[in-house]
Coordinates of C-alpha atoms and ligand atoms in Angstrom, one line a residue:
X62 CA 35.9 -78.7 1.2
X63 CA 33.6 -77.9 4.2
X64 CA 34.4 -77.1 7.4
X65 CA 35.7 -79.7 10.0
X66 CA 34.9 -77.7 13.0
X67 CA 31.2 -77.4 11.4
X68 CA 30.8 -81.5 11.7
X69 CA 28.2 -83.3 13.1
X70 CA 30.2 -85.3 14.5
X71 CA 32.6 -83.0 16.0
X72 CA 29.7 -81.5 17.6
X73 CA 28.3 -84.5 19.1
X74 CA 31.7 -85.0 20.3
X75 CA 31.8 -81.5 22.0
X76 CA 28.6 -81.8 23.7
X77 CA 29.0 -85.5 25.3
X78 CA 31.9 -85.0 26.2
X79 CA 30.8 -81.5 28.2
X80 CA 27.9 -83.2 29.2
X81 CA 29.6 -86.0 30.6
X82 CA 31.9 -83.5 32.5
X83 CA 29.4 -81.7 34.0
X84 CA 27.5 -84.8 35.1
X85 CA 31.2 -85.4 37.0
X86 CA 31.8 -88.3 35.5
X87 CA 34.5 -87.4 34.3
X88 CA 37.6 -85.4 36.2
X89 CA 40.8 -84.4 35.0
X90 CA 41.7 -86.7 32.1
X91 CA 39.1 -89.5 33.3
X92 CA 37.3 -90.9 30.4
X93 CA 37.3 -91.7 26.7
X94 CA 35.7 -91.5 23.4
X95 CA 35.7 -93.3 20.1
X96 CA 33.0 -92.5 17.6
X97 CA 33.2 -94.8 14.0
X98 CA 32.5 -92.5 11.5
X99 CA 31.0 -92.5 8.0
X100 CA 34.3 -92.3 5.9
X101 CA 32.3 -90.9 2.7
X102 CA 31.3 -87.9 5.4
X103 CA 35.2 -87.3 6.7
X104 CA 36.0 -87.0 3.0
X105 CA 33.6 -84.3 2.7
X106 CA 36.2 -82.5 5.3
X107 CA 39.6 -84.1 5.4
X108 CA 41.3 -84.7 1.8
X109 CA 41.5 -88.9 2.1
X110 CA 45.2 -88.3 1.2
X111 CA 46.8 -85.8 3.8
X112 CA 48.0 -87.9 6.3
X113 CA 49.4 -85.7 9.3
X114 CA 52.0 -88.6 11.1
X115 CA 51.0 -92.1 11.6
X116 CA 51.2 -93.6 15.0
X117 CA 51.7 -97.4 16.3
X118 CA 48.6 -99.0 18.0
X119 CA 50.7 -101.7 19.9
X120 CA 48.3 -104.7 18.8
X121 CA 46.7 -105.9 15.9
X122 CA 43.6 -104.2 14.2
X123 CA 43.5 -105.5 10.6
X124 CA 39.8 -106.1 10.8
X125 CA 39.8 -102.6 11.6
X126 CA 41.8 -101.9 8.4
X127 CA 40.9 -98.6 6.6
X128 CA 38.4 -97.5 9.4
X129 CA 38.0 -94.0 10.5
X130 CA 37.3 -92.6 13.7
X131 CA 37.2 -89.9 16.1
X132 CA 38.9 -90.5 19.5
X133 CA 39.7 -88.2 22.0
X134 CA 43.1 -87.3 23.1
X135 CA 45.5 -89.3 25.4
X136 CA 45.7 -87.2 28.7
X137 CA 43.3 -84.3 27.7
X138 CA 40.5 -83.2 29.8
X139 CA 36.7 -83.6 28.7
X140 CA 36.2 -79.9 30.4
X141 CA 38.5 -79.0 27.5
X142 CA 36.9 -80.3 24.4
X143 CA 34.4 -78.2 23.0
X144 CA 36.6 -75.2 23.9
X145 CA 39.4 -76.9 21.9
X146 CA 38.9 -79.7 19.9
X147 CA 41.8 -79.7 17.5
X148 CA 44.1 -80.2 19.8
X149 CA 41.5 -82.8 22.1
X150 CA 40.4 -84.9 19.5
X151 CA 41.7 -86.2 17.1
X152 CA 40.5 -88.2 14.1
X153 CA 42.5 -91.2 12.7
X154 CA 42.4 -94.3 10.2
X155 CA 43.1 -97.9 10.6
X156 CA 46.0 -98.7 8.3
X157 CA 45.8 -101.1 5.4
X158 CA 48.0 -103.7 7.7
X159 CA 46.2 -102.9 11.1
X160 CA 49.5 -102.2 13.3
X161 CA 49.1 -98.3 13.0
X162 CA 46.5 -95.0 12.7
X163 CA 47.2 -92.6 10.7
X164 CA 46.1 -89.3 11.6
X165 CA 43.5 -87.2 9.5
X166 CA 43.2 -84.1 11.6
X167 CA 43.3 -82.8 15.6
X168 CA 45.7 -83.6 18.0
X169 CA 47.6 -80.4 17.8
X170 CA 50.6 -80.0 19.6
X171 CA 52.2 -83.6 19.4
X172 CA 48.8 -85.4 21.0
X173 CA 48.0 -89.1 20.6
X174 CA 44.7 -91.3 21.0
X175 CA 43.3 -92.2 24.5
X176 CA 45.8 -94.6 26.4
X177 CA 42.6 -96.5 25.8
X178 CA 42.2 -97.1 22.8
X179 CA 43.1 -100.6 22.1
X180 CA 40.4 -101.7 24.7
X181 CA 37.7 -99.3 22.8
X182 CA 39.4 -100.8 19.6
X183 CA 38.6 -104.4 20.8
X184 CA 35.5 -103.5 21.8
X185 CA 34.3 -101.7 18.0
X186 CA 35.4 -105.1 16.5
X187 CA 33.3 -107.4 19.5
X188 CA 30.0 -105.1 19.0
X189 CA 30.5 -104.8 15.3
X190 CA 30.6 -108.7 15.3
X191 CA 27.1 -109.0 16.9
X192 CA 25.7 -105.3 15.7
X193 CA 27.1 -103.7 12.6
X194 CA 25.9 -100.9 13.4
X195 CA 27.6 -100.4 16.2
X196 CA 29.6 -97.0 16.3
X197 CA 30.3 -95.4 19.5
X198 CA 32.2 -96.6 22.3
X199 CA 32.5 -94.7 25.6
X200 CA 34.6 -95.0 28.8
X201 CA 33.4 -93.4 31.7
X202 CA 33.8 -92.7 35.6
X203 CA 30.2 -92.3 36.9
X204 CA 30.1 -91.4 40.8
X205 CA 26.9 -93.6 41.8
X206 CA 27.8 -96.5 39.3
X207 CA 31.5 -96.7 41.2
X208 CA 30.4 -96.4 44.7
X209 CA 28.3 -99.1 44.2
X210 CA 31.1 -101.0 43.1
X211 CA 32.6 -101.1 46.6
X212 CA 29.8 -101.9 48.3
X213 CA 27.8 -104.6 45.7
X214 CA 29.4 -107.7 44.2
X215 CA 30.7 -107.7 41.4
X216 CA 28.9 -110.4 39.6
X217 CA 27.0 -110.0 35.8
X218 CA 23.6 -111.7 37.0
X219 CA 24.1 -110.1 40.7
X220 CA 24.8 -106.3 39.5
X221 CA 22.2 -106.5 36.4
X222 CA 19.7 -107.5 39.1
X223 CA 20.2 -104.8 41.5
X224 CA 20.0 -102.4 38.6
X225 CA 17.0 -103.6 37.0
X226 CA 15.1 -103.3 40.6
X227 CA 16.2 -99.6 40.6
X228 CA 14.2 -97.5 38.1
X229 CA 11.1 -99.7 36.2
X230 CA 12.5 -98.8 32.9
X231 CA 16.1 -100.6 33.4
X232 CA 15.0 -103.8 32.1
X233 CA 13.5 -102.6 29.1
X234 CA 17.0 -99.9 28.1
X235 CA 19.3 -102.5 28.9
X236 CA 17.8 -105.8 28.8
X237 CA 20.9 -107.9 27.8
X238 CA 22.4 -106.8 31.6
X239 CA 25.8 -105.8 32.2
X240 CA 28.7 -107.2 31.9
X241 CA 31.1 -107.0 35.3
X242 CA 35.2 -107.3 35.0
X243 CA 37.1 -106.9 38.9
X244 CA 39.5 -104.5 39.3
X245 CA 42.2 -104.7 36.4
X246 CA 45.2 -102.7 35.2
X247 CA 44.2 -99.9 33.1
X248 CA 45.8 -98.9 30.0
X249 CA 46.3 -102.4 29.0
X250 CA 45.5 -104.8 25.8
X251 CA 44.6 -107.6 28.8
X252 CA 41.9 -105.4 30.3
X253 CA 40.8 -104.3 26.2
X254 CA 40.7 -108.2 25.3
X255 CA 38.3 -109.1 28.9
X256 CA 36.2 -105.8 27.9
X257 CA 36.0 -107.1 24.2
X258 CA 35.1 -110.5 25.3
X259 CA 32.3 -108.9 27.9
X260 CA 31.0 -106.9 24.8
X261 CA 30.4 -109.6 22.6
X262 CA 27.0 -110.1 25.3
X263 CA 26.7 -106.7 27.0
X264 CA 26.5 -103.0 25.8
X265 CA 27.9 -101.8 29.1
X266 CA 31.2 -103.7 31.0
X267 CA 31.6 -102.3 34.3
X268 CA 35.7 -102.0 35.8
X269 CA 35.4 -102.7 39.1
X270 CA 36.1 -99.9 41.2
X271 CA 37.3 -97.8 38.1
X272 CA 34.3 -96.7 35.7
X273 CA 32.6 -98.7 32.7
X274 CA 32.7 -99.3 29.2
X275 CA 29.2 -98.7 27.1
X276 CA 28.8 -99.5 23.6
X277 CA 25.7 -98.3 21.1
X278 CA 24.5 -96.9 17.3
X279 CA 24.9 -93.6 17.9
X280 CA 26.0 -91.5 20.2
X281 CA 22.4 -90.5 22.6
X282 CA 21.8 -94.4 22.5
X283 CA 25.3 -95.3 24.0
X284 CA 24.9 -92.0 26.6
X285 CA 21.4 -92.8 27.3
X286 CA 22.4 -96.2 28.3
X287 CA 24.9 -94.5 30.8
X288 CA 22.9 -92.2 32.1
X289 CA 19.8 -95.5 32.7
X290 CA 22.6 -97.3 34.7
X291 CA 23.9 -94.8 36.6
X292 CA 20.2 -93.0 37.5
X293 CA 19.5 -96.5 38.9
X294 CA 23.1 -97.1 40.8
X295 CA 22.3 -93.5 42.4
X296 CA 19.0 -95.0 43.4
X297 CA 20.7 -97.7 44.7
X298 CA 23.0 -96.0 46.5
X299 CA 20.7 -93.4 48.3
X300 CA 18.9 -96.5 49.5
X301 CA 21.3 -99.0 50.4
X302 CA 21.4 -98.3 54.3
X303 CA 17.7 -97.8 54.8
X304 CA 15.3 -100.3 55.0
X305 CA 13.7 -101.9 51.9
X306 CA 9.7 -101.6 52.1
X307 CA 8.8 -102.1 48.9
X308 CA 10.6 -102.9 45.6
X309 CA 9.9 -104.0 41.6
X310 CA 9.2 -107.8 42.0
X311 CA 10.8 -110.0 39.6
X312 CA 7.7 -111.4 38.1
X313 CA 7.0 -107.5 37.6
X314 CA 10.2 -106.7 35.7
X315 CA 9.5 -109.8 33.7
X316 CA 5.6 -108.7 33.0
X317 CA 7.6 -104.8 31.8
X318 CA 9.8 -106.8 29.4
X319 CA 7.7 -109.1 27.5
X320 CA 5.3 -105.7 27.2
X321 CA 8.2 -104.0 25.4
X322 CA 8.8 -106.8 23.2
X323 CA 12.9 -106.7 24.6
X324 CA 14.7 -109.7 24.5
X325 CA 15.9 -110.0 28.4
X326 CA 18.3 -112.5 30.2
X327 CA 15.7 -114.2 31.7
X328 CA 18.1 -116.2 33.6
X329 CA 19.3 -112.7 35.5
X330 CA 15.6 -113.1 37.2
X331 CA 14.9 -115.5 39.8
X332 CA 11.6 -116.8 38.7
Ligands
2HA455 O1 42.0 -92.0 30.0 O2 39.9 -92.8 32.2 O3 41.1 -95.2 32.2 C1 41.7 -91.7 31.3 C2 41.0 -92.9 31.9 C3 41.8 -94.1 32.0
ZN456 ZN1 39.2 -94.5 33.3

């Protein structure tokens, strides 16, 4: 049996999540994690039949049945991971009825998932519906994406639009837009079932004035998609009070798109 600390995945895990903290996106316990793994590749680490406990998910999963993932830890801090990841991660599989995880390896010292995890549940089972290769979903607090949530409406076609405008390469990274939900309760399955239902058309649902959720097939497509959206809210945001001489015309955004071959929501342009 190998190593679990020697991982790939475990590493990718350890160097997002430090990434994404020292980016400061994410402070104290801000932000989550869930990565779908290959379960052929656990086995290679974890014997299939030491189950550690077995913990309640509070909704139903069964789609989700036999699944394994990595998730990190309910309360724990990102700037804590790579130092520590048995007790900051943990990595957990979708019970045969769907109502429960039972836990493979990591949380050490009592730890459960993310207190977010039946919203990145929903959300696996929306993208995996329209992308089966869908793996990674990521909750984040990005500074220039949330200050532009208090100061730009929050509408899909409205936000997308002042995004794409921001960095010539936004329409082509995330052509499909982004998704926009208004302020909810965190924590919730009724803020997990409007992300889910967002993610069924958009890689990326922002919560108004709390963060976003970004979905992808591997981990540097899901954190490159971040990092496009927030490059261009900091653009935005660093602009926003002076005054606009020139900008990327619509026509232009549409002439960048059908170059890249991407299928875009045309309708977010106003041609
Ligand atoms: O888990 O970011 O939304 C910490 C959070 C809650
Ligand atoms: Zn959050």
């Amino acid at each position: 049996m190998k190593n679990i600390l020697d991982a790939p995945f475990i590493r990718e895990m350890k160097e997002t999540t430090a990434n994404m903290y020292r980016l400061g996106w994410d402070e104290r316990n801000g932000g989550n994690i869930s990565y779908l793994l290959d379960s052929d590749e656990v086995y290679e680490y974890l014997d299939a039949n030491n189950v550690l406990r077995t913990i309640p998910l509070g909704f139903d999963a069964k789609s989700m049945a036999g699944k394994i993932f990595v998730v990190t830890g309910r309360g724990k801090y990102f700037k804590n991971v790579a130092g520590n990841p048995e007790e900051n991660l943990g990595i957990i599989r979708i019970t045969g009825d769907g109502t429960a995880a039972d836990l493979l390896w990591g949380y050490a010292g009592g730890g459960v998932f993310t207190s977010e995890f039946p919203a990145h549940l929903m959300s696996h089972m929306a993208r995996l519906s329209v992308d089966p290769e869908n793996r990674v979903v990521m909750h984040t607090h990005p500074t220039y994406t949330l200050a532009m949530n208090f100061v730009h409406e929050l509408d899909d076609k409205k936000f997308t639009h002042s995004l794409w405008e921001m960095c010539t390469e936004c329409i082509a990274v995330f052509p499909e837009g982004i998704g926009v939900l208004p302020w909810m309760l965190c924590g919730t399955n009724s803020i997990g079932e409007a992300t889910a239902e967002k993610m069924k058309d958009f890689r990326v649902v922002i919560w108004g004035m709390h963060g976003l959720y970004a979905a992808g097939k591997d981990m540097d497509e899901t954190f490159g998609l971040v990092e496009t959206v927030e490059k261009a809210a900091q653009i935005y945001m660093l602009t926003a009070h002076l005054p606009r001489v020139n900008t990327i015309k619509d026509e232009e955004m549409m002439e960048l798109a059908e170059y890249f071959g991407v299928n875009y929501r045309k309708d977010f342009l106003n041609l």
